[in-house]
Coordinates of C-alpha atoms in Angstrom, one line a residue:
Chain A
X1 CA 0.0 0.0 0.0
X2 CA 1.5 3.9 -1.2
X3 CA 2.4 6.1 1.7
X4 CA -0.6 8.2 0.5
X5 CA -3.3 5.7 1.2
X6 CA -2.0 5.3 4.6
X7 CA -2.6 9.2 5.5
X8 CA -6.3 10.4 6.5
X9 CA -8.0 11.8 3.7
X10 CA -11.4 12.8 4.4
X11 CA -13.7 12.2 1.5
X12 CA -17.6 12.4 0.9
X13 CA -19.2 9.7 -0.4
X14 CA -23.3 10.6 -1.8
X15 CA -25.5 8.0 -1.0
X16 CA -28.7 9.6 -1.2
X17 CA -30.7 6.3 -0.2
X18 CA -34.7 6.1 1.5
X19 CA -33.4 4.8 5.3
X20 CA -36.9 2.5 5.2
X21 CA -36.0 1.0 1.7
X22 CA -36.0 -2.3 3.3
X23 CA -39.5 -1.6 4.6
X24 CA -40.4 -0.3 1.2
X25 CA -39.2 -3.2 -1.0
X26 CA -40.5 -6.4 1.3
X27 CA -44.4 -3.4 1.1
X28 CA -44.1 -4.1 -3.0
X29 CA -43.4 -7.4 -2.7
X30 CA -46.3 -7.7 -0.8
X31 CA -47.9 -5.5 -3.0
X32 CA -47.7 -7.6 -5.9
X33 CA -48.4 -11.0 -4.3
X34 CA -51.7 -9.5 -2.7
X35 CA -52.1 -8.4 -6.7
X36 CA -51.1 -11.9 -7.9
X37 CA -53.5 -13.6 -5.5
X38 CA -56.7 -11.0 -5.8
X39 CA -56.6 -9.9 -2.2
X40 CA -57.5 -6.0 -1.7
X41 CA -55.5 -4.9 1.2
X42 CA -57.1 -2.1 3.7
X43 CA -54.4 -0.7 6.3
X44 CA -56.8 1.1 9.0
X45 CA -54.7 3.5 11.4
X46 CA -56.1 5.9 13.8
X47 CA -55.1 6.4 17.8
X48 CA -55.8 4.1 20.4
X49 CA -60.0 4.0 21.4
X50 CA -61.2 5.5 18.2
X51 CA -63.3 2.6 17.2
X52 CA -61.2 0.5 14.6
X53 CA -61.6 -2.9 16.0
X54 CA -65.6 -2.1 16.7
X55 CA -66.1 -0.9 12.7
X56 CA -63.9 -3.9 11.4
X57 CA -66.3 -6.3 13.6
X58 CA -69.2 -4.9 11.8
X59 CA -67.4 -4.6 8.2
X60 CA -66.2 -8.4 8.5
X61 CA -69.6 -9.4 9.4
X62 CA -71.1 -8.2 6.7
X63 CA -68.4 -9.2 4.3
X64 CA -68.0 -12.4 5.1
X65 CA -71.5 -13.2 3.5
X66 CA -69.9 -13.0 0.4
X67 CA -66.5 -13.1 1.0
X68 CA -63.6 -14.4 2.2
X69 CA -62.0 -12.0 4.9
X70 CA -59.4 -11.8 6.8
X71 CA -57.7 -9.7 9.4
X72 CA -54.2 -9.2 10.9
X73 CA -54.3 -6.9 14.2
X74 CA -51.9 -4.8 15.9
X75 CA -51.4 -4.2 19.3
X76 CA -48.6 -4.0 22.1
X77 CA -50.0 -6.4 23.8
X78 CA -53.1 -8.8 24.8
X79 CA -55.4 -10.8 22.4
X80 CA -58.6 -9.0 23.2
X81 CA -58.9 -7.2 19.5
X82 CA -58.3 -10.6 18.1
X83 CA -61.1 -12.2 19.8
X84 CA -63.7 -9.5 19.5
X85 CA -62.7 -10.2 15.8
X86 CA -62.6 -13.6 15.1
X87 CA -66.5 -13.7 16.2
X88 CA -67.2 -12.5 12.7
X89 CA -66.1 -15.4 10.9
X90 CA -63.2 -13.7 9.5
X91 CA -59.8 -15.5 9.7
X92 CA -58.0 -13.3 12.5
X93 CA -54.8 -13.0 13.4
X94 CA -53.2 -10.7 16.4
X95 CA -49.7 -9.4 15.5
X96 CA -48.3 -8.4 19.6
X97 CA -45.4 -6.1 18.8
X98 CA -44.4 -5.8 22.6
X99 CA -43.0 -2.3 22.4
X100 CA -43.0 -1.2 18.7
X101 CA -45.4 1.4 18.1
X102 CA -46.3 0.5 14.5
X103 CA -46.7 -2.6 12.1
X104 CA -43.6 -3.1 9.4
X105 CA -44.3 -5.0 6.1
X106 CA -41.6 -7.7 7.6
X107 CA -44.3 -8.3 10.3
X108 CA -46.7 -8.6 7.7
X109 CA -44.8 -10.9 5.7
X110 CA -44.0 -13.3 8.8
X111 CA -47.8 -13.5 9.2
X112 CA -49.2 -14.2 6.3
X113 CA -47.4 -17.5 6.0
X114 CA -50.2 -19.3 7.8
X115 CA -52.9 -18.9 5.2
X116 CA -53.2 -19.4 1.7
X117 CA -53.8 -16.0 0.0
X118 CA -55.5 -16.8 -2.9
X119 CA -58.4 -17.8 -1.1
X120 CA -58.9 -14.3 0.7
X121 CA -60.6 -11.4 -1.2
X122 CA -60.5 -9.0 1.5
X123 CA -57.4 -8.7 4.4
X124 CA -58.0 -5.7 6.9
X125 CA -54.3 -4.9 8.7
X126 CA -56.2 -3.0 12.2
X127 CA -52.4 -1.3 12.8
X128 CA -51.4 -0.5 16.3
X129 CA -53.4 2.6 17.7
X130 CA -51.1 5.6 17.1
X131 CA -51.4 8.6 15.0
X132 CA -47.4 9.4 14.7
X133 CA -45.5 6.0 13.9
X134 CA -47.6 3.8 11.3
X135 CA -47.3 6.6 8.7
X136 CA -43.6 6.0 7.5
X137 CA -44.7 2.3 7.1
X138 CA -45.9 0.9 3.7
X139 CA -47.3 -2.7 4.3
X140 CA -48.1 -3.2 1.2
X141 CA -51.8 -2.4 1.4
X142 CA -54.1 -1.0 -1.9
X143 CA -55.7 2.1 0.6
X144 CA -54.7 3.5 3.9
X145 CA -57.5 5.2 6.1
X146 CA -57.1 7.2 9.1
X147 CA -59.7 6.7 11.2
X148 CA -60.6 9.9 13.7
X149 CA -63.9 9.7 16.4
X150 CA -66.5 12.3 17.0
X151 CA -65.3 11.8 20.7
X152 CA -61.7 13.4 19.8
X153 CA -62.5 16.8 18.4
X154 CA -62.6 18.2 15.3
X155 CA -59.0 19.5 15.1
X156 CA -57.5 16.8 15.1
X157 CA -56.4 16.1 12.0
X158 CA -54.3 19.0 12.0
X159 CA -52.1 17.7 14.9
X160 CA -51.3 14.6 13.2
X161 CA -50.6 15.9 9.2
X162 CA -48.2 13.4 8.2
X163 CA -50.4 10.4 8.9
X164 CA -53.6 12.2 7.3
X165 CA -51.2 13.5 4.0
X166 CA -50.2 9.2 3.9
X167 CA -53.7 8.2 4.2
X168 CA -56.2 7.9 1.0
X169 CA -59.4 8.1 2.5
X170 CA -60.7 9.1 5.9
X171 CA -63.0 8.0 8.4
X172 CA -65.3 9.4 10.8
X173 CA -66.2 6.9 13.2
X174 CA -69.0 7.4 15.9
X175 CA -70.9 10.0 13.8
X176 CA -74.4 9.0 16.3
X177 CA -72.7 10.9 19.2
X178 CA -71.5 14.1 16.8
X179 CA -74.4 15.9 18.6
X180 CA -74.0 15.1 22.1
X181 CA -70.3 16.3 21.8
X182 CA -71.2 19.4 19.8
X183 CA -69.1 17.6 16.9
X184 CA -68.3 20.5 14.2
X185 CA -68.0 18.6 10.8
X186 CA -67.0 21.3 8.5
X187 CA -64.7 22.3 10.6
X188 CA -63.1 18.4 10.7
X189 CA -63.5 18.4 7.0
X190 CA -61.1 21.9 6.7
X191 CA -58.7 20.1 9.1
X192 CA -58.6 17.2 6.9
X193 CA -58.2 19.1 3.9
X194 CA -55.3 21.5 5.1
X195 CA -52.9 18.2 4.8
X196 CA -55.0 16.6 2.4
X197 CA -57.1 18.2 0.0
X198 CA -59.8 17.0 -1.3
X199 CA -59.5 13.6 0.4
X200 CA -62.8 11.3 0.4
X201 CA -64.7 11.3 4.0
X202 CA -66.8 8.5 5.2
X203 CA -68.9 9.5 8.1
X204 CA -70.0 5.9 10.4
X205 CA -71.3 5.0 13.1
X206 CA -70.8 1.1 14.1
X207 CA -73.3 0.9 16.5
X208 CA -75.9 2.7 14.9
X209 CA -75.2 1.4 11.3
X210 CA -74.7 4.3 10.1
X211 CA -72.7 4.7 6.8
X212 CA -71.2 1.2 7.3
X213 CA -72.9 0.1 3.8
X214 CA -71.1 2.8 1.8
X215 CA -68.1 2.0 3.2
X216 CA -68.3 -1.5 2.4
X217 CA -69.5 -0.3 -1.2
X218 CA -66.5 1.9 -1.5
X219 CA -64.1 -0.8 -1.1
X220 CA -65.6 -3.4 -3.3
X221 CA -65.9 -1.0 -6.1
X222 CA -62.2 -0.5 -5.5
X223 CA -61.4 -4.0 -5.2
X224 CA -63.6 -4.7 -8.5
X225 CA -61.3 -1.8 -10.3
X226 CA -58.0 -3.7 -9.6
X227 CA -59.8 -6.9 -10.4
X228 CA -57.2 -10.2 -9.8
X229 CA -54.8 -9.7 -13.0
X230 CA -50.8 -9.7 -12.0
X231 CA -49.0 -6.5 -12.1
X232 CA -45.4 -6.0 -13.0
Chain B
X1 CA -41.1 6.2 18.9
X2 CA -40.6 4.9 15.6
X3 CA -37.1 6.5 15.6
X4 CA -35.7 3.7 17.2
X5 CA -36.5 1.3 13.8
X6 CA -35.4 3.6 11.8
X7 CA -31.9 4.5 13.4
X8 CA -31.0 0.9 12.9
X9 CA -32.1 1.2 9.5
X10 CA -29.4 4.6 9.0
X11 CA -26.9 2.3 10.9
X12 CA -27.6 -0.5 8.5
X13 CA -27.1 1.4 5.1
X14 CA -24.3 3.6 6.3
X15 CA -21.8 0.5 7.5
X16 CA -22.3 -1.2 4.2
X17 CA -21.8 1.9 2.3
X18 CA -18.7 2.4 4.5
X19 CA -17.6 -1.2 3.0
X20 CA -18.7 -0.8 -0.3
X21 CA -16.6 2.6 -0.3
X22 CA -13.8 1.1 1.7
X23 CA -14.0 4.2 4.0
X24 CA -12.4 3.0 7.0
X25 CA -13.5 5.5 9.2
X26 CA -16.7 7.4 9.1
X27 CA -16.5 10.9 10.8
X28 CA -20.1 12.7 9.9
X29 CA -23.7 11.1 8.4
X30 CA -25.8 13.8 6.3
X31 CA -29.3 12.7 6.8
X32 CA -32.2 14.5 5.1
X33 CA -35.4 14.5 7.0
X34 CA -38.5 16.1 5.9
X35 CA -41.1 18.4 8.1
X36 CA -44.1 15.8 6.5
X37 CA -41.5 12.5 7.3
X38 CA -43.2 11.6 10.6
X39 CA -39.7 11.2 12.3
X40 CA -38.8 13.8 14.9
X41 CA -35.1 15.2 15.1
X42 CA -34.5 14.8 18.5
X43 CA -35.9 12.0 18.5
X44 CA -33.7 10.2 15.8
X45 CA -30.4 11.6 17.4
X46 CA -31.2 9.7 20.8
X47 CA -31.9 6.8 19.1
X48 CA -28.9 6.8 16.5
X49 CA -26.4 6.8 19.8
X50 CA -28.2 3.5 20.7
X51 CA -27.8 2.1 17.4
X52 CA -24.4 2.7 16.4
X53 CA -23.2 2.0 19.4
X54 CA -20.9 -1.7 19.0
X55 CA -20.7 -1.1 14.9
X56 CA -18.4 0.2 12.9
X57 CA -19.3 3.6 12.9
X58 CA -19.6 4.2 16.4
X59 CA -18.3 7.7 17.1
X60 CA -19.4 9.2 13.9
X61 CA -21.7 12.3 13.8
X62 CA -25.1 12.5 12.8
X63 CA -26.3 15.8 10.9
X64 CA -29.8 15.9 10.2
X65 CA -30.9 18.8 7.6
X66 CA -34.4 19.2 7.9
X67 CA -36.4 19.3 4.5
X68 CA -39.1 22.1 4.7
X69 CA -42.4 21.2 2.2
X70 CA -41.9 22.1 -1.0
X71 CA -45.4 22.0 -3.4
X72 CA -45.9 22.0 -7.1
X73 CA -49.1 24.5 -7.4
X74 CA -51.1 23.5 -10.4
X75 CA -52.7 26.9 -11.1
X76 CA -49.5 28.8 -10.8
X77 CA -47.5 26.0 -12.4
X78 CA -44.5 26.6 -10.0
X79 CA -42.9 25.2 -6.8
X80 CA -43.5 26.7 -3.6
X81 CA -41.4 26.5 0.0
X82 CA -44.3 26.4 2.3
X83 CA -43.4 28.2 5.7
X84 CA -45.1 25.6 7.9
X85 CA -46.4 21.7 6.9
X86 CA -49.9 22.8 6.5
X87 CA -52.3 23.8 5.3
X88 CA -50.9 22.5 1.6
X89 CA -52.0 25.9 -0.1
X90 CA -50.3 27.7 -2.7
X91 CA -48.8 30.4 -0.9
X92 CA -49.5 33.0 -3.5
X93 CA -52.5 32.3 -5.2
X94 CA -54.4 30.2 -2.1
X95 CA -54.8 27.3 -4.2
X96 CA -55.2 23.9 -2.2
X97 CA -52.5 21.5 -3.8
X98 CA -51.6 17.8 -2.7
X99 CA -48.4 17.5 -5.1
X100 CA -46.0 17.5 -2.4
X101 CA -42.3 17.8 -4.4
X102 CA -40.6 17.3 -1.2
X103 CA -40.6 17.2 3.2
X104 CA -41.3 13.7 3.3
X105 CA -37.8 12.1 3.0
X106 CA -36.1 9.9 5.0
X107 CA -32.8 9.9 3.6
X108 CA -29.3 9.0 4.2
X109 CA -27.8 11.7 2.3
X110 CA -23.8 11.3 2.4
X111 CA -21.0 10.1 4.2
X112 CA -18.0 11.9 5.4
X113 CA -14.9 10.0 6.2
X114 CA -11.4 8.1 5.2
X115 CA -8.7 6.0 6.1
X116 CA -6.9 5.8 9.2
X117 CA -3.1 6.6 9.9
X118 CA -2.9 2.5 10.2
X119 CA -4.2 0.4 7.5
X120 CA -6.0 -2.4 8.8
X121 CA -3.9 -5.4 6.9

């Protein structure tokens, strides 16, 4: 080795690289198996007590009549979602992260192994309740929505930007107590539409059926749109 | 605190770039991170301490430049620099526009660094 080599030289070296391109590549492999195998993904993220695991009782329900559903579910810890879930008929499967905040595509992945994917049309990921983390995380899914509750206030989306500007469609959940909470819906719409405009609103209510149908509607529409044919 | 993941992540990419470019010692990491990236700064610098600590690049610097949103406004047909994340409106004409250009990298940007005094074989 030169003399010259030996001596410090400090140097740049551009790498300009996505730090979740692991993430990223294992979400469009996913991606295109889920294509391959006609399964319409739905990644539902919203914070913790909003109502996702009571509206994806009540979606999987009525699914499952015509159907074949499944759901993977998020949480730090306990099998309660999981249960509520499985009473559906839906093939469920609870995903404990122990302290992650947020589901990864690798997670995902590890999980689907136990079924057979071309025989499920519909596979709802319930992520774990957190507005912040589950936005830098693709899993692969065909829509994202955020998920905000009468209950929380209508300026909420405004806190949370980046996970409302990575959703696709948005969700209202317990729309029957908008009233009793003095709920201000265009002023939640504006909030939503300052990091996402023109975004598509569904307004539900799980326990009143309220707006569940259109929902359902919505995604089968959707699904129908991508229809089963392989992408490249 | 997502931050956590994603420092080992940076750790990850930058030793094997550190290989690739035979740098032998890395002094500084360059990472962009934009206002509409979910990851907070502070955040990623405790957590980049934890994760380097036992690898090659233990020691080394992290420099995050922050990335403010950038927007392409379709009636104006130019880029804007928004002052804050929201609301996504064309600062000039009030437009609302959801073509975001840029603030939502996560990026390892560059590597500084070189040999040491002694080489290794």
């Amino acid at each position: 080795m030169y003399l010259s080599q030996a001596i410090k030289q400090p140097r740049i070296v551009k790498i300009r690289e996505n730090v979740l391109k692991k993430n990223d590549m294992l979400a469009r492999e996913l991606r295109k198996r889920f294509q391959e195998n006609g399964v319409y993904v739905v990644n539902l993220v919203s914070s913790p007590g909003s109502g996702k695991t009571t509206l994806l009782t009540e979606v999987l329900t009525r699914l499952s009549n015509k159907y074949k559903t499944a759901a993977l579910v998020g949480d730090l810890a306990t099998e309660n979602d999981a249960e509520r879930l499985e009473k559906s008929g839906a093939l469920v499967h609870q995903i404990t992260t122990g302290t992650v905040c947020h589901l990864e595509a690798q997670m995902i992945e590890a999980s689907l192994k136990q079924w057979n994917l071309a025989e499920i049309d519909f596979l709802f990921i319930e992520n774990v309740g957190n507005l912040v983390c589950p936005s830098s995380y693709d899993l692969g899914e065909n829509i994202r929505a955020v998920l905000f509750s009468t209950t929380e206030g209508e300026d909420k989306p405004e806190k949370y930007p980046t996970i409302v500007n990575s959703a696709d469609v948005a969700i209202i959940t317990k729309i029957d107590l908008a009233d009793a909470v003095e709920f201000d819906k265009e002023r939640f719409y504006e909030s939503i539409y300052k990091s996402r405009p023109e975004m598509k609103i569904f307004e539900v209510s799980a326990k009143k059926d309220e707006g569940i149908d259109e929902w359902i509607d919505f995604l089968i529409k959707e699904k129908n749109l991508l229809g089963g044919q392989s992408i490249n | 605190m997502h931050e956590l993941s994603i420092a080992y992540n940076l750790v990850e990419i930058a030793v094997e770039t550190a290989e690739q470019n035979h740098l032998q010692k890395v002094d500084v990491l360059h990472v962009k991170i934009g206002v509409l990236s979910g990851v907070v700064k502070e955040a990623l610098e405790f957590s980049y301490d934890i994760a380097a600590q036992g690898t090659p690049i233990e020691g080394a610097k992290l420099v995050v430049h922050e990335v403010p949103l950038k927007i392409f406004c379709p009636n104006c047909q130019k880029m804007h620099v928004l002052k804050k994340p929201i609301p996504l409106v064309c600062p000039e004409c009030r437009q609302r526009t959801g073509e975001i250009v840029e603030g939502k990298e996560i990026e390892l940007y560059s590597l500084e660094g070189g040999d040491v005094l002694e080489p290794s074989d």
